[in-house]
Coordinates of C-alpha atoms and ligand atoms in Angstrom, one line a residue:
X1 CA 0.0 0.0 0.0
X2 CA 2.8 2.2 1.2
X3 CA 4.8 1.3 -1.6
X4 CA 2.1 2.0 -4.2
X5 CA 1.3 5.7 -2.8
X6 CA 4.7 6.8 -2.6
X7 CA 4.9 5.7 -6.5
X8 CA 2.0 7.6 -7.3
X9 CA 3.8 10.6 -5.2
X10 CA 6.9 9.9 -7.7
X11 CA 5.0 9.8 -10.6
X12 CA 3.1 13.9 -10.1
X13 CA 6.9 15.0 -8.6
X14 CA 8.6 14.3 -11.9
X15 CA 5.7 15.2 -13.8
X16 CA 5.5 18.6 -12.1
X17 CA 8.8 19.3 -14.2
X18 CA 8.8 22.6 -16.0
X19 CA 5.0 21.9 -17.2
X20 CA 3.2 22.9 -14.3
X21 CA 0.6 25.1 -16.3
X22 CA -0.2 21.1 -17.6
X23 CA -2.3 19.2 -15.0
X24 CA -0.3 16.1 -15.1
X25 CA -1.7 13.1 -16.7
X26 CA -3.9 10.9 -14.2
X27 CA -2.1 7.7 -13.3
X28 CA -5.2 6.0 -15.4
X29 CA -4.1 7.8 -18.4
X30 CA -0.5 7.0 -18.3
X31 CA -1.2 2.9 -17.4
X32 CA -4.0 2.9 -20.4
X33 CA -0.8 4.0 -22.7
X34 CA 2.0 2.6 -20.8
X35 CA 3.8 -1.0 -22.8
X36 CA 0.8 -0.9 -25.1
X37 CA 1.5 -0.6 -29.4
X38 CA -1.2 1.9 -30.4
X39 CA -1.6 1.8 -34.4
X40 CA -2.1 6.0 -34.4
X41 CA -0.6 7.8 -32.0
X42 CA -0.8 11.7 -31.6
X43 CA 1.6 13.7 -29.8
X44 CA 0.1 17.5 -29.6
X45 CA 2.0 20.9 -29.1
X46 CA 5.7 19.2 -28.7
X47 CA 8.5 21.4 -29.5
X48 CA 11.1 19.4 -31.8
X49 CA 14.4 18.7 -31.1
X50 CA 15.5 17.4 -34.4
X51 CA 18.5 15.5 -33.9
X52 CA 21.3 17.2 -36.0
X53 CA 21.9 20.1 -34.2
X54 CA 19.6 22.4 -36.4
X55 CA 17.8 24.9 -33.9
X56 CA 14.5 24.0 -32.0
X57 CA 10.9 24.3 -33.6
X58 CA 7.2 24.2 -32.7
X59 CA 4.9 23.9 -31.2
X60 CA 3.8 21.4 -33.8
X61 CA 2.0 18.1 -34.0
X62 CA 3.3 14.8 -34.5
X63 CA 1.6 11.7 -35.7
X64 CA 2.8 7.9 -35.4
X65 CA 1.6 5.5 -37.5
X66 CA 2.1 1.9 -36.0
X67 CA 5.2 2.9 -35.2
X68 CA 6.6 5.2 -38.1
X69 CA 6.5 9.1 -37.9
X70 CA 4.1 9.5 -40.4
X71 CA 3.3 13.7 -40.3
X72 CA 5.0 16.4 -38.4
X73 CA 3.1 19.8 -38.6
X74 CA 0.2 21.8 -37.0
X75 CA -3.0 21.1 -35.6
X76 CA -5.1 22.0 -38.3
X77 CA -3.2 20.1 -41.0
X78 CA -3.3 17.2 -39.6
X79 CA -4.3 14.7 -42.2
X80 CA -7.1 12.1 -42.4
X81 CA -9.2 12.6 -39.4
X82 CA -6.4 13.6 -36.9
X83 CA -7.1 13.2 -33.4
X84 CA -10.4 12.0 -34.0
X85 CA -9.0 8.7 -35.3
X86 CA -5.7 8.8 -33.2
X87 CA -6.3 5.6 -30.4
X88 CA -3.9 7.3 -28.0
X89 CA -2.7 11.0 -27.6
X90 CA -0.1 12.4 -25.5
X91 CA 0.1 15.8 -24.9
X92 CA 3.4 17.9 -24.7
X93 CA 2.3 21.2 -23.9
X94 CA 5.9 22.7 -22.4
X95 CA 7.6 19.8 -23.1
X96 CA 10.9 18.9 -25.7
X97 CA 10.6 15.5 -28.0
X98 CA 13.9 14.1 -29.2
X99 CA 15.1 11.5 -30.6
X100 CA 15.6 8.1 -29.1
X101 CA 19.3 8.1 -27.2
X102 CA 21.4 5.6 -28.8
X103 CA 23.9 4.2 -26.3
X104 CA 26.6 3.0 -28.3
X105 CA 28.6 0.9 -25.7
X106 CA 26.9 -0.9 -22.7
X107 CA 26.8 -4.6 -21.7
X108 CA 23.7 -6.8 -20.3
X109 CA 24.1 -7.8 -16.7
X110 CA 22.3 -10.3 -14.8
X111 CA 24.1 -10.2 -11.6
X112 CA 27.3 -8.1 -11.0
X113 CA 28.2 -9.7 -7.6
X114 CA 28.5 -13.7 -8.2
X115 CA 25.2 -15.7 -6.4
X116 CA 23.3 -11.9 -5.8
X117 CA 20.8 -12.1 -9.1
X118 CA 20.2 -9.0 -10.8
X119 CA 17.0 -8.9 -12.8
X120 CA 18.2 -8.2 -16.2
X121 CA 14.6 -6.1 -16.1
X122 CA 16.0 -4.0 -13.8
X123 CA 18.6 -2.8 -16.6
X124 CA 16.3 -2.7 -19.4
X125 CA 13.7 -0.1 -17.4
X126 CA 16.7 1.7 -16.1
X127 CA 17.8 2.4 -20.0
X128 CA 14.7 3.3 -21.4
X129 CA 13.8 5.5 -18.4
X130 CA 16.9 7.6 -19.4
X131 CA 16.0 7.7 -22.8
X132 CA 17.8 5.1 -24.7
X133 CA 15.9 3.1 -27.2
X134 CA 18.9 1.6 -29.3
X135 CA 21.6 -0.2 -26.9
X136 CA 25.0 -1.4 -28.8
X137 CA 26.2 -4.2 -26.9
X138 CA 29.8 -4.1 -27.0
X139 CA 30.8 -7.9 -25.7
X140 CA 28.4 -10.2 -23.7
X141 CA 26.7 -13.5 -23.5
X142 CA 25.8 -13.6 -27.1
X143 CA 23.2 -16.7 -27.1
X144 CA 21.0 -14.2 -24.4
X145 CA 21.8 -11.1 -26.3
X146 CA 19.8 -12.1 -29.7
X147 CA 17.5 -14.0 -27.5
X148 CA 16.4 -10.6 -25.9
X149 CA 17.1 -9.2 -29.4
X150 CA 14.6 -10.9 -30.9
X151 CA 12.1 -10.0 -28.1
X152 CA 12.4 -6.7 -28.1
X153 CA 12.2 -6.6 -31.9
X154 CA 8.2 -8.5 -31.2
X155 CA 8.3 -6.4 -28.8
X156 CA 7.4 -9.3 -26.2
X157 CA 10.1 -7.1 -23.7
X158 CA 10.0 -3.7 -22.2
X159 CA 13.4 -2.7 -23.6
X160 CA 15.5 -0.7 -25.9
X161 CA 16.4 -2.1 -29.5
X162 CA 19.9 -4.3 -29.1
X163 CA 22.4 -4.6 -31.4
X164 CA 24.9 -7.0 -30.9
X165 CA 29.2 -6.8 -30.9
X166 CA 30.4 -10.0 -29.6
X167 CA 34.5 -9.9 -28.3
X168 CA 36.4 -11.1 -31.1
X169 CA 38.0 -14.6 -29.6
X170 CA 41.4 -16.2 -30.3
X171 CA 40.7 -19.3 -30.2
X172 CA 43.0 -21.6 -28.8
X173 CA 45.6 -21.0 -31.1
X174 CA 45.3 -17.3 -31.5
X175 CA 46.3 -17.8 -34.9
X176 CA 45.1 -16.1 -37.9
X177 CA 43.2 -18.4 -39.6
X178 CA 41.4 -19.8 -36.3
X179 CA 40.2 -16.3 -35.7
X180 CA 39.3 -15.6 -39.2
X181 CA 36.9 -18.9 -39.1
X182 CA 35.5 -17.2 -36.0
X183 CA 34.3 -14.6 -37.6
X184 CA 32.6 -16.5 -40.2
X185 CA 30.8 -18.6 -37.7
X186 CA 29.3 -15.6 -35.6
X187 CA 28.1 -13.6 -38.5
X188 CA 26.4 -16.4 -39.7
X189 CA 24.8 -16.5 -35.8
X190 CA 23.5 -13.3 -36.4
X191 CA 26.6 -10.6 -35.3
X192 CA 25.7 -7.4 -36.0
X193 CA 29.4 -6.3 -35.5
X194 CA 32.4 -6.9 -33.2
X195 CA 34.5 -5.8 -30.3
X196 CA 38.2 -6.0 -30.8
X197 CA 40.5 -5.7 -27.9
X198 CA 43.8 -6.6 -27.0
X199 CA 44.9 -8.0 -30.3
X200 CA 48.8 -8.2 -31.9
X201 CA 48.9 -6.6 -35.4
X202 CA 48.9 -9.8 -37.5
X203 CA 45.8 -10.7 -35.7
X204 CA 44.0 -7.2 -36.5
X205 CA 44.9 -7.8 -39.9
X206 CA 43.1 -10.9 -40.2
X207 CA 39.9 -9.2 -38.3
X208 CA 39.7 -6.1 -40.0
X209 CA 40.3 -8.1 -43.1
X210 CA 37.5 -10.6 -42.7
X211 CA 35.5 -8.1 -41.3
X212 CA 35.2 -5.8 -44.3
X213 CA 34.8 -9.0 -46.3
X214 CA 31.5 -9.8 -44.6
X215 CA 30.2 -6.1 -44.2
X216 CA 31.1 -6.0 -40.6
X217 CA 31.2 -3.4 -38.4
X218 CA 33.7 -3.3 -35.6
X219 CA 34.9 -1.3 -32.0
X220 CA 37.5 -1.3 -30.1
X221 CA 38.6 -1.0 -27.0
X222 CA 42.8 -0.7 -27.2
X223 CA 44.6 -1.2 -24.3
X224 CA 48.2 -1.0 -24.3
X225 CA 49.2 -3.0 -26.5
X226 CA 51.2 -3.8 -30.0
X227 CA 48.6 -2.1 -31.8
X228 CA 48.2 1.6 -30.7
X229 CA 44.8 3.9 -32.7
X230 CA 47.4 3.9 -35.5
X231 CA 46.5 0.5 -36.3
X232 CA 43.7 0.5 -36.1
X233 CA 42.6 3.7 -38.0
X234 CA 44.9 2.4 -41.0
X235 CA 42.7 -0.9 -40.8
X236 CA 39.6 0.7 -40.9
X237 CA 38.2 0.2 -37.6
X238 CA 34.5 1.4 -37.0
X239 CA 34.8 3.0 -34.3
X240 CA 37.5 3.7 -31.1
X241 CA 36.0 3.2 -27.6
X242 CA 37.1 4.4 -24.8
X243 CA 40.6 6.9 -24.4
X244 CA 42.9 4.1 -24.5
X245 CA 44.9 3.9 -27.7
X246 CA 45.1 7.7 -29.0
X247 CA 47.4 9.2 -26.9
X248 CA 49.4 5.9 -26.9
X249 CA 49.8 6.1 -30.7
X250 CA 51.2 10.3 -29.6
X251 CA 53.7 9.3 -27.3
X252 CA 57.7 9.3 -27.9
X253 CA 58.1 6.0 -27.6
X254 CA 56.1 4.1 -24.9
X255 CA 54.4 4.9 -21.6
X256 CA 56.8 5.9 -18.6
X257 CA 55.4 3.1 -16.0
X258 CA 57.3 2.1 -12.8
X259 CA 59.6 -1.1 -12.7
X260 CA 57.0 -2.9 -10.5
X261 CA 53.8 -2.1 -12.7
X262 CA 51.8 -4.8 -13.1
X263 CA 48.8 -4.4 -15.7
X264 CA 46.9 -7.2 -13.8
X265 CA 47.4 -5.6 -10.8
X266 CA 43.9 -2.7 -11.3
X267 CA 44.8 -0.6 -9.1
X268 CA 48.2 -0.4 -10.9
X269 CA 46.7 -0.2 -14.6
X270 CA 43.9 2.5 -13.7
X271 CA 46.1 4.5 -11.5
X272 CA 48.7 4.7 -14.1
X273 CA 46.1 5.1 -17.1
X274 CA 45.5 8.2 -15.4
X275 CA 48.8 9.5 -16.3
X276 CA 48.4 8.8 -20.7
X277 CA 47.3 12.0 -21.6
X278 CA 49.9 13.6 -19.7
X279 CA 52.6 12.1 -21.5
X280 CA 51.5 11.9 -25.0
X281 CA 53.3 14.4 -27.5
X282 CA 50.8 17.0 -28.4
X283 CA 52.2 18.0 -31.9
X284 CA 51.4 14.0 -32.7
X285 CA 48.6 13.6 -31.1
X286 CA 46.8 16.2 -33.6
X287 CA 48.3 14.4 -36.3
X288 CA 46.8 10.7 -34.7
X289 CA 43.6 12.6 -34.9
X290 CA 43.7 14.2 -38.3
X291 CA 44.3 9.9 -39.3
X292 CA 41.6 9.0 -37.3
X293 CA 39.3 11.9 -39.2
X294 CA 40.8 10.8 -42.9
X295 CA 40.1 6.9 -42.1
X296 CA 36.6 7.9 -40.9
X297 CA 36.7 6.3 -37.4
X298 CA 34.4 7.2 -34.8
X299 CA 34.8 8.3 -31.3
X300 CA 32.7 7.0 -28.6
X301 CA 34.7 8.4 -25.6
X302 CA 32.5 6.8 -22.9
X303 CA 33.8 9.9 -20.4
X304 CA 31.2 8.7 -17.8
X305 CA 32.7 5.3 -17.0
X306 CA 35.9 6.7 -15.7
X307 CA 34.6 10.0 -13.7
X308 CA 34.6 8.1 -10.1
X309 CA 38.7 8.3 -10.7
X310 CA 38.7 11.8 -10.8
X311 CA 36.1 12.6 -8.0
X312 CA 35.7 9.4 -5.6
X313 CA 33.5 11.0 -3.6
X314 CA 31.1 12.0 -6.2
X315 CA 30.4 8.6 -7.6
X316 CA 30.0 7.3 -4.0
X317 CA 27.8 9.5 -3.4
X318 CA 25.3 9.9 -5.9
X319 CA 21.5 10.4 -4.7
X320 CA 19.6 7.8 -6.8
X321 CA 21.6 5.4 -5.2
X322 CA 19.3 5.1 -2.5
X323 CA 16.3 4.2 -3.9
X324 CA 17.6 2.4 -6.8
X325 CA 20.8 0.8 -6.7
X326 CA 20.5 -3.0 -6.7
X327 CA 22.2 -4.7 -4.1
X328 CA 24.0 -7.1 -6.6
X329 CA 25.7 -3.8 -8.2
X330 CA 26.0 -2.4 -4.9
X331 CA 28.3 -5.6 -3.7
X332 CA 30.2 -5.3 -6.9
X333 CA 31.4 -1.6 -6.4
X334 CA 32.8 -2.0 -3.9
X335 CA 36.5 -2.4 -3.5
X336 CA 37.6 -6.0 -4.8
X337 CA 40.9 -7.1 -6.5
X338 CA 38.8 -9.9 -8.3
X339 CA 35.6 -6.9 -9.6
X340 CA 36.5 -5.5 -13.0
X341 CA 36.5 -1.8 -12.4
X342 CA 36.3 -2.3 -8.6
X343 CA 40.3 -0.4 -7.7
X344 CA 39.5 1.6 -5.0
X345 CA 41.8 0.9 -2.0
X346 CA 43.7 4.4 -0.6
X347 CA 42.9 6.1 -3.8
X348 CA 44.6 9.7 -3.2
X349 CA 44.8 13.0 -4.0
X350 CA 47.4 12.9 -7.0
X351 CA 45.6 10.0 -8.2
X352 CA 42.3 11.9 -8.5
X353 CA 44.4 15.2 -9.7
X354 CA 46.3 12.9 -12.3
X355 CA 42.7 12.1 -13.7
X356 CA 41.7 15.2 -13.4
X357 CA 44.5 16.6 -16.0
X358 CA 43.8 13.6 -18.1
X359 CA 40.2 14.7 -18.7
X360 CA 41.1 18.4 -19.6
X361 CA 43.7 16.9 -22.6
X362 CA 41.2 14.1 -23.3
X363 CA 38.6 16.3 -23.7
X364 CA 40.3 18.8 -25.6
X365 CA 41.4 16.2 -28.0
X366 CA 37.6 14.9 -28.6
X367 CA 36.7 18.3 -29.3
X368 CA 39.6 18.8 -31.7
X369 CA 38.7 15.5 -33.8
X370 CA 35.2 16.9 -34.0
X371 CA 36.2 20.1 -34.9
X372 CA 38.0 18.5 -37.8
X373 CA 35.0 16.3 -38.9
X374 CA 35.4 13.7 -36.6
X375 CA 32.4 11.8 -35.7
X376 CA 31.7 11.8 -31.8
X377 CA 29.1 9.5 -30.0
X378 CA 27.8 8.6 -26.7
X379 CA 28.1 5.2 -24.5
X380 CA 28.0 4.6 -20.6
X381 CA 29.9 1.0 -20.7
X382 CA 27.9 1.5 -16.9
X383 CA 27.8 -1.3 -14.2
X384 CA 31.0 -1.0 -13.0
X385 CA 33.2 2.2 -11.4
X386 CA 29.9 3.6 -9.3
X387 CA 28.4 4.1 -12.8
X388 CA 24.1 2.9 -12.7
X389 CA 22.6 2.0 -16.0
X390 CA 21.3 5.0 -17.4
X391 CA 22.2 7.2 -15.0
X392 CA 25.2 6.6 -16.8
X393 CA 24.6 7.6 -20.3
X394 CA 22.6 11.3 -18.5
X395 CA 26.3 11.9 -16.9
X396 CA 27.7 11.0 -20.4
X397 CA 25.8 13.7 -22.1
X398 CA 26.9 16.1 -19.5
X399 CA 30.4 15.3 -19.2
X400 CA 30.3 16.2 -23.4
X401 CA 28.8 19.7 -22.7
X402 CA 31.8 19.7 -20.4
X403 CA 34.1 18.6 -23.2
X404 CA 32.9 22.0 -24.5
X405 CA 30.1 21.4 -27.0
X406 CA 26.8 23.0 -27.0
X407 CA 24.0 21.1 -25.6
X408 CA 22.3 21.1 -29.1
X409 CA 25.4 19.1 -30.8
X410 CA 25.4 17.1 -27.3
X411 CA 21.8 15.9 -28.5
X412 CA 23.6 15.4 -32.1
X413 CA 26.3 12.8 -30.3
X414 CA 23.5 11.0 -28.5
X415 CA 20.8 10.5 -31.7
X416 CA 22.1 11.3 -35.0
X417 CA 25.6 10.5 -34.7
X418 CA 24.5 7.0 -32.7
X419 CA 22.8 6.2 -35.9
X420 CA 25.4 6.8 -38.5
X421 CA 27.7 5.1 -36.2
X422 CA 25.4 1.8 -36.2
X423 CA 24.0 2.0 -40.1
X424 CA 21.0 2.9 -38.9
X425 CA 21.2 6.5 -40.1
X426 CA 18.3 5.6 -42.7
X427 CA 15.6 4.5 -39.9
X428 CA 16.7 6.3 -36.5
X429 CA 18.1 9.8 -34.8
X430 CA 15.7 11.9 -36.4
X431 CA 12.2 13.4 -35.7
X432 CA 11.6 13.2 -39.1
X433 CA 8.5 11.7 -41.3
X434 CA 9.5 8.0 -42.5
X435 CA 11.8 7.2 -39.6
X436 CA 10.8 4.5 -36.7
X437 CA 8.9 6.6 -33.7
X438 CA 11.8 6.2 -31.2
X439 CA 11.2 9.7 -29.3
X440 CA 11.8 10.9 -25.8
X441 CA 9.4 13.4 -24.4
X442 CA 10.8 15.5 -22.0
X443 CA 9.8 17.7 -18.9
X444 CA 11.0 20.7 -20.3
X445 CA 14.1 21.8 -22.6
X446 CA 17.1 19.6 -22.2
X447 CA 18.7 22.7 -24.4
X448 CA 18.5 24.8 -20.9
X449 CA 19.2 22.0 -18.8
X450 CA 21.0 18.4 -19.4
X451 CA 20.4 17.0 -16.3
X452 CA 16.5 17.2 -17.1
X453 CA 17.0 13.9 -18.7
X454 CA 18.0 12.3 -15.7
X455 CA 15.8 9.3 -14.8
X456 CA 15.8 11.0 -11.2
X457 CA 14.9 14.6 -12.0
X458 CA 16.8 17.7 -11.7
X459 CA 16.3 20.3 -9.4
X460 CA 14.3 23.3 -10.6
X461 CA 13.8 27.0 -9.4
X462 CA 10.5 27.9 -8.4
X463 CA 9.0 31.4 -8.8
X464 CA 5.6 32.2 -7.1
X465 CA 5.5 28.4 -7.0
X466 CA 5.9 28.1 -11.3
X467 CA 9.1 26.7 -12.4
X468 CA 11.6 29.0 -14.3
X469 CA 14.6 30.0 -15.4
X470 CA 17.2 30.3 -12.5
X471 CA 18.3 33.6 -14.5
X472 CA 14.6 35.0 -14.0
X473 CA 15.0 38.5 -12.9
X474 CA 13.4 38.9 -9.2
X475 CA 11.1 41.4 -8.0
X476 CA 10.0 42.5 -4.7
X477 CA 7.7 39.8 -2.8
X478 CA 8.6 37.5 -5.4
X479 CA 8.8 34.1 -3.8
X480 CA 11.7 31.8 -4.3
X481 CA 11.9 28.4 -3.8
X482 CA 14.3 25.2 -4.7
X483 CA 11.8 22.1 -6.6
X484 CA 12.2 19.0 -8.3
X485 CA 11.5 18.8 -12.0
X486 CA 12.7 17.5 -15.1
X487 CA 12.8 13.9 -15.8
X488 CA 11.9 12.5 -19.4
X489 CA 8.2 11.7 -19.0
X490 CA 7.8 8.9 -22.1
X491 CA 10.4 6.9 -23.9
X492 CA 8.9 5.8 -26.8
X493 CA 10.3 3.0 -28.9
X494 CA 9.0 1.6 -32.2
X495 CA 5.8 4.0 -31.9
X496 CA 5.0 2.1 -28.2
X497 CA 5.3 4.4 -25.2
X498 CA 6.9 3.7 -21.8
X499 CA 5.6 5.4 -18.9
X500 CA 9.3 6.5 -17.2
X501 CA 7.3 7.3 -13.9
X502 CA 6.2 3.5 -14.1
X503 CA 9.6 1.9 -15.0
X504 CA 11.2 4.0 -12.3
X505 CA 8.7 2.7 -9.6
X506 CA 9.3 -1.0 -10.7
X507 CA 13.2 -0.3 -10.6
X508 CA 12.3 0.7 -6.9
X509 CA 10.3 -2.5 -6.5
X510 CA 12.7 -4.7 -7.9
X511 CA 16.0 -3.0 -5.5
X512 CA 13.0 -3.1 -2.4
X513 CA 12.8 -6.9 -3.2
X514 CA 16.5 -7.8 -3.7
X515 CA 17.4 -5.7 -0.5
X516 CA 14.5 -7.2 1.9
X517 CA 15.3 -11.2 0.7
X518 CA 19.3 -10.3 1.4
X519 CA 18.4 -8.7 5.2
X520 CA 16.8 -12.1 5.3
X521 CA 19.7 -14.1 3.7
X522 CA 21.9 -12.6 6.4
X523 CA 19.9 -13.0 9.6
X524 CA 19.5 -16.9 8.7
X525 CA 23.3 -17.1 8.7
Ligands
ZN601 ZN1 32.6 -1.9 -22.1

């Protein structure tokens, strides 16, 4: 009972968002629409984010016909009966619609801490409450990943679209020819692509080789290894994940380490990735990205997955954890040799500033590569390093505004960009008539404000009890207050809208569950 009012209580909170002139929508209203395919769906008075970073429009009308946009435009032109024929209509008075989020590197999880189970549910709500309708997965248990991929294209799952990157495997042999058979077998299982890492050159050769024999697509995450960005560019790698690999190919030689480094060891290999940037020659690493421009790779920088090393205490800290941080993933961020990710022990000041430095050249040189043409994309790679599933890819869209790009080309990285990076770039990323209906409607304008598509809200400015801009000018008597707003308030996927008040209530449900049966777990022991 308790459970279900507070949700309810949730649900008008994030609702209130910057739409306040708006009653919100009864609870009724949003479970009649919420998981269910409507054949023509309306959404009135939404202003458009388009997806390529041209300016804002609107108010206009948008209409989805079982599940492609089929008309964008005003009320009155609405063709063939409009509303009158529509089965469901949403209404975006002072709200944003977007394009679906594509979140070009993540991984399926269905328990992080060995024996705690972890509802892969859990992840799915958590990513389409944050917006993302099209997940990449980047490595993973491939029979389970086209299973679910095949369920969320019926659409017998609540969850985003998958495409799926299996790791590349050597084999036993790690020869050549065993890895090039391999590749044959998984594309004929139904790879959508692959996820290189820690490969010598002969064996890149044979993958990138094979690879753009069978129309593959390919990532990578480097390392330190043989093969440096340089490599890889000159192969013709899809895209780059991650930092590793750049500044490696700009160095004079190799990376300083210590006699005793131990890659291994984590706390040895993220403490001393920290240090990269730092040491890479800047005059070559412009030129590593003026190759990585001319080869047409693709960046996906996935800043969010490494922030807790620059600011511990922020990532321990962050407020959604309380309600909605599953005890599995809980367990597993917590300091353990054996945890990817999990390095923590007497991390320190330098360490943090080290990271910190890091960020500012990183970022610079992401900004540079786009400058030059480059094309720049957005992934979370969350579940490990105090990074939640979804909450992930929000931070990620911040931490490019950081980077110093306007929020508009931020929106660019997360939608259009995602869907030239995936081949999807004929279908997806746009609002735009023809394309699939993946659209985010927002409580207010994400232009103003990133962190309004947080799954948890964002905190507003009040005035005379209305929300508004915190650069409002003030008169006398006015009344100030601090509120919660923001929040996307429908993910829709394939023309089917998801409720994120509702998903974010079951993520509740689901951590309430896991954390009551381990208090009992415990007390039987
Ligand atoms: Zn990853």
């Amino acid at each position: 009972m308790n459970v279900v009012f507070r949700g309810l209580a949730i649900a008008a909170l994030v609702t209130f968002g910057l739409a306040a002139a708006q009653p919100p929508p009864s609870a009724q209203n949003a479970s009649a629409l919420h998981a269910r395919a409507p054949r023509r769906l309306v959404i009135k008075n939404a202003m458009v984010i388009y997806g390529n970073a041209k300016p804002p429009y609107g108010p206009v009308d948008i209409v989805v016909q079982d599940g492609v946009i089929s008309y964008i435009g005003t009320t009155s032109d609405v063709p063939s009966g409009g509303r009158a024929t529509a089965d469901a209509t949403i209404d975006a008075s002072g709200k944003y619609v977007m394009p679906g989020i594509v979140n070009a590197h993540m991984h399926w999880h269905e328990e992080r801490q060995p024996g705690v189970a972890q509802p892969v549910q859990y992840e799915r709500n958590l990513y389409l409450a944050a917006g993302v309708t099209t997940a990449r997965e980047v490595g993973g248990d491939f029979d389970k990943s086209k299973r679910w991929q095949a369920e969320s294209n019926a659409h017998t799952i609540v969850s985003p679209r998958i495409l799926v990157y299996p790791f590349v495997s050597k084999g036993r042999s790690g020869s050549p020819a065993e890895i090039r058979a391999w590749i044959r077998d998984i594309k004929q299982r139904g790879a959508d692509g692959l996820k290189i890492i820690g490969m010598d050159r002969d064996q890149l050769e044979a993958i990138m080789d094979e690879a753009h024999k069978l129309g593959m697509r390919t990532a990578t995450h480097i390392a330190v290894e043989e093969t440096t960005a340089k490599d890889y560019a000159e192969l013709g790698v899809t895209s780059i994940e991650h930092f590793y690999g750049v500044a490696d190919a700009a160095l004079n030689g190799i990376q300083t380490f210590p006699p005793d480094m131990s890659y291994s060891n984590e706390i040895h290999r993220f403490g001393r990735a920290g240090e990269l940037y730092a040491q890479a020659d800047p005059e070559r690493l412009h030129t590593m990205i003026d190759l990585m421009v001319e080869k047409h790779v693709a960046w996906d920088p996935t800043f969010s997955i490494y922030e807790a090393s620059r600011d511990l205490q922020r990532a321990q800290g962050q407020p959604w954890f309380r309600e909605y941080l599953h005890p599995s993933l809980e367990e597993y961020f917590k300091g353990s040799l054996d945890n990817h990710g999990s390095y923590f022990f007497g991390w320190t000041s330098t360490q943090e500033a080290k990271w910190k430095q890091q960020y500012r050249i990183w970022m610079n040189a992401v900004r540079e590569f786009a400058n030059k043409g480059g094309l720049v994309t957005t992934g979370d790679d969350a579940g490990y390093i105090y990074s939640m599933y979804g909450f992930g890819i929000s931070r990620e869209l911040e931490l490019h505004e950081e980077a110093g790009f306007q929020p508009l080309e931020v929106i660019e990285h997360a939608t259009w960009n995602g869907a030239k990076l995936l081949g999807l770039d004929d279908r997806i990323g746009k609002v735009r008539e023809g394309f699939i209906a993946d659209l985010l409607i927002v409580n207010g304008n994400p232009l103003e404000n990133l962190k309004l598509l947080n799954p948890y809200g964002a905190d507003v400015m009040l005035l005379n009890g209305r929300p508004a801009p915190n650069y409002s000018p003030l008169a006398a008597g006015d009344k100030v207050q601090a509120g919660r707003g923001g929040g996307i308030e429908w993910t829709i996927k394939d023309g089917i809208p998801y409720h994120v008040p509702t998903l974010m209530r079951e993520v509740k449900e689901m951590v309430s569950r896991a954390r009551a049966l381990r208090v009992h777990t415990t007390a039987g022991q």
